[in-house]
């Protein structure tokens, strides 16, 4: 079963990506874009750590329930290496 922490982190990643994917690259937005990138990287790092905690070795994997993600979100998240079925 997917942990609540993993679901929260995954949700945070999706929200952050949606909020900042189409922000114009103007001087006024440089700081905001940097912060958004940091949030995305931090969430990705935490998700990777949570994956390791949930399944520390490929031979000891537990069944994990699937999370409903739209095709658009899935395609966007695969750019970040999340949701690709690699866990």
Coordinates of N, CA and C in Angstrom, one line a residue:
X1 N 0.8 -1.2 0.0 CA 0.0 0.0 0.0 C 0.9 1.2 0.0
X2 N 0.5 2.2 -0.8 CA 1.3 3.5 -0.9 C 1.1 4.2 0.5
X3 N 2.2 4.7 1.0 CA 2.1 5.4 2.3 C 1.5 6.8 2.1
X4 N 0.9 7.3 3.1 CA 0.3 8.6 3.1 C 1.3 9.7 2.7
X5 N 2.5 9.5 3.3 CA 3.6 10.4 3.0 C 4.0 10.5 1.5
X6 N 4.0 9.3 0.9 CA 4.3 9.2 -0.5 C 3.2 9.9 -1.3
X7 N 2.0 9.7 -1.0 CA 0.9 10.3 -1.7 C 0.9 11.8 -1.6
X8 N 1.3 12.3 -0.4 CA 1.4 13.7 -0.1 C 2.5 14.3 -1.0
X9 N 3.6 13.7 -1.0 CA 4.8 14.2 -1.8 C 4.5 14.2 -3.3
X10 N 3.9 13.1 -3.7 CA 3.5 13.0 -5.1 C 2.5 14.1 -5.5
X11 N 1.5 14.3 -4.7 CA 0.6 15.4 -4.9 C 1.2 16.8 -5.0
X12 N 2.2 17.0 -4.1 CA 2.9 18.2 -4.0 C 3.7 18.4 -5.3
X13 N 4.3 17.4 -5.8 CA 5.1 17.4 -7.0 C 4.2 17.8 -8.2
X14 N 3.0 17.2 -8.3 CA 2.1 17.5 -9.4 C 1.6 18.9 -9.3
X15 N 1.2 19.4 -8.2 CA 0.8 20.8 -8.0 C 1.9 21.8 -8.4
X16 N 3.1 21.6 -7.9 CA 4.2 22.5 -8.1 C 4.5 22.5 -9.6
X17 N 4.4 21.4 -10.3 CA 4.7 21.3 -11.7 C 3.6 22.1 -12.5
X18 N 2.4 21.9 -12.2 CA 1.3 22.6 -12.9 C 1.4 24.1 -12.7
X19 N 1.7 24.5 -11.5 CA 1.8 25.9 -11.2 C 2.9 26.7 -11.9
X20 N 4.0 26.0 -12.2 CA 5.1 26.7 -12.7 C 5.6 26.2 -14.1
X21 N 4.8 25.4 -14.8 CA 5.3 24.9 -16.1 C 5.2 26.0 -17.2
X22 N 4.2 27.0 -17.1 CA 4.1 27.9 -18.2 C 4.4 29.4 -17.7
X23 N 5.2 29.5 -16.7 CA 5.6 30.9 -16.2 C 6.6 31.5 -17.2
X24 N 6.3 32.7 -17.7 CA 7.3 33.3 -18.6 C 8.6 33.5 -17.9
X25 N 9.7 33.4 -18.7 CA 11.0 33.6 -18.2 C 11.4 35.1 -18.2
X26 N 10.8 35.9 -17.3 CA 11.1 37.3 -17.2 C 11.9 37.5 -15.9
X27 N 12.6 38.7 -15.9 CA 13.4 39.0 -14.7 C 12.6 38.9 -13.4
X28 N 11.3 39.3 -13.4 CA 10.5 39.3 -12.2 C 10.2 37.9 -11.8
X29 N 10.3 36.9 -12.6 CA 9.9 35.5 -12.3 C 11.1 34.6 -12.0
X30 N 12.3 35.1 -12.1 CA 13.5 34.3 -11.9 C 13.6 33.7 -10.5
X31 N 13.3 34.5 -9.5 CA 13.3 34.0 -8.1 C 12.2 32.9 -7.9
X32 N 11.0 33.2 -8.4 CA 9.9 32.3 -8.2 C 10.2 31.0 -8.9
X33 N 10.8 31.1 -10.1 CA 11.1 29.8 -10.9 C 12.2 29.0 -10.2
X34 N 13.2 29.7 -9.6 CA 14.2 29.0 -8.8 C 13.6 28.3 -7.6
X35 N 12.7 29.0 -6.9 CA 12.1 28.3 -5.8 C 11.2 27.1 -6.2
X36 N 10.5 27.3 -7.3 CA 9.7 26.2 -7.8 C 10.6 25.0 -8.2
X37 N 11.7 25.2 -8.8 CA 12.6 24.1 -9.2 C 13.1 23.4 -7.9
X38 N 13.5 24.2 -6.9 CA 13.9 23.7 -5.6 C 12.9 22.8 -5.0
X39 N 11.6 23.3 -5.0 CA 10.5 22.5 -4.4 C 10.4 21.2 -5.2
X40 N 10.4 21.2 -6.6 CA 10.3 20.0 -7.4 C 11.4 19.0 -7.1
X41 N 12.7 19.5 -7.0 CA 13.8 18.7 -6.7 C 13.7 18.1 -5.3
X42 N 13.3 18.9 -4.4 CA 13.2 18.4 -3.0 C 12.1 17.3 -2.9
X43 N 11.0 17.5 -3.6 CA 9.9 16.5 -3.6 C 10.4 15.2 -4.3
X44 N 11.1 15.4 -5.4 CA 11.6 14.2 -6.1 C 12.6 13.4 -5.3
X45 N 13.4 14.1 -4.5 CA 14.4 13.4 -3.6 C 13.7 12.7 -2.5
X46 N 12.6 13.3 -1.9 CA 11.9 12.7 -0.9 C 11.1 11.5 -1.4
X47 N 10.6 11.6 -2.6 CA 9.8 10.5 -3.2 C 10.8 9.3 -3.4
X48 N 12.0 9.6 -3.9 CA 13.0 8.5 -4.1 C 13.3 7.8 -2.8
X49 N 13.5 8.7 -1.8 CA 13.8 8.1 -0.4 C 12.6 7.2 0.1
X50 N 11.4 7.7 -0.2 CA 10.2 7.0 0.3 C 10.1 5.6 -0.5
X51 N 10.5 5.7 -1.8 CA 10.5 4.4 -2.6 C 11.4 3.4 -2.0
X52 N 12.6 3.9 -1.6 CA 13.6 3.0 -1.0 C 13.1 2.4 0.3
X53 N 12.4 3.3 1.1 CA 11.9 2.8 2.4 C 10.8 1.8 2.1
X54 N 9.9 2.0 1.1 CA 8.8 1.1 0.9 C 9.3 -0.3 0.3
X55 N 10.3 -0.2 -0.6 CA 10.8 -1.4 -1.2 C 12.4 -1.3 -1.3
X56 N 13.0 -1.7 -0.2 CA 14.5 -1.5 -0.1 C 15.3 -2.4 -1.1
X57 N 14.7 -3.5 -1.5 CA 15.4 -4.4 -2.4 C 14.4 -4.9 -3.4
X58 N 14.8 -5.0 -4.7 CA 13.8 -5.5 -5.7 C 13.2 -6.8 -5.4
X59 N 13.9 -7.7 -4.7 CA 13.3 -9.0 -4.3 C 12.4 -8.9 -3.2
X60 N 12.3 -7.8 -2.4 CA 11.5 -7.7 -1.3 C 10.4 -6.6 -1.5
X61 N 10.0 -6.4 -2.7 CA 8.9 -5.4 -3.0 C 7.6 -5.9 -2.4
X62 N 6.9 -4.9 -1.9 CA 5.5 -5.1 -1.5 C 4.6 -4.6 -2.5
X63 N 3.4 -5.2 -2.6 CA 2.4 -4.7 -3.5 C 2.0 -3.3 -3.2
X64 N 1.9 -2.5 -4.2 CA 1.6 -1.0 -4.0 C 0.4 -0.8 -4.8
X65 N -0.6 -0.1 -4.2 CA -1.8 0.2 -5.0 C -1.5 1.3 -6.0
X66 N -2.2 1.3 -7.1 CA -2.0 2.3 -8.1 C -2.7 3.6 -7.7
X67 N -2.1 4.7 -8.1 CA -2.7 6.0 -7.9 C -3.2 6.5 -9.2
X68 N -4.4 7.0 -9.3 CA -5.0 7.6 -10.5 C -4.3 8.9 -10.9
X69 N -3.7 8.9 -12.0 CA -3.0 10.0 -12.6 C -3.4 10.2 -14.0
X70 N -3.8 11.4 -14.4 CA -4.3 11.6 -15.8 C -3.1 11.4 -16.7
X71 N -3.4 11.1 -18.0 CA -2.4 10.8 -19.0 C -1.5 12.1 -19.1
X72 N -2.1 13.3 -19.1 CA -1.2 14.5 -19.2 C -0.3 14.6 -18.0
X73 N -0.8 14.4 -16.8 CA 0.1 14.5 -15.6 C 1.2 13.4 -15.7
X74 N 0.8 12.2 -16.1 CA 1.8 11.1 -16.2 C 2.9 11.5 -17.2
X75 N 2.5 12.0 -18.4 CA 3.5 12.4 -19.3 C 4.4 13.5 -18.8
X76 N 3.9 14.4 -18.1 CA 4.7 15.5 -17.5 C 5.6 15.0 -16.4
X77 N 5.1 14.1 -15.6 CA 5.9 13.6 -14.5 C 7.0 12.7 -15.0
X78 N 6.8 12.0 -16.1 CA 7.9 11.2 -16.6 C 9.1 12.0 -17.0
X79 N 8.9 13.2 -17.3 CA 10.1 14.1 -17.6 C 11.0 14.2 -16.4
X80 N 10.3 14.1 -15.2 CA 11.1 14.2 -13.9 C 11.5 12.8 -13.4
X81 N 11.2 11.8 -14.2 CA 11.5 10.4 -13.7 C 10.6 9.9 -12.7
X82 N 9.4 10.5 -12.6 CA 8.4 10.1 -11.6 C 7.2 9.5 -12.3
X83 N 6.7 8.4 -11.8 CA 5.5 7.8 -12.4 C 5.8 7.0 -13.6
X84 N 7.0 6.6 -13.8 CA 7.3 5.8 -15.0 C 7.2 4.3 -14.8
X85 N 6.8 3.9 -13.6 CA 6.7 2.5 -13.3 C 8.0 1.9 -12.9
X86 N 9.0 2.7 -12.7 CA 10.4 2.2 -12.4 C 10.6 1.8 -10.9
X87 N 9.6 2.1 -10.1 CA 9.8 1.8 -8.6 C 9.4 0.4 -8.3

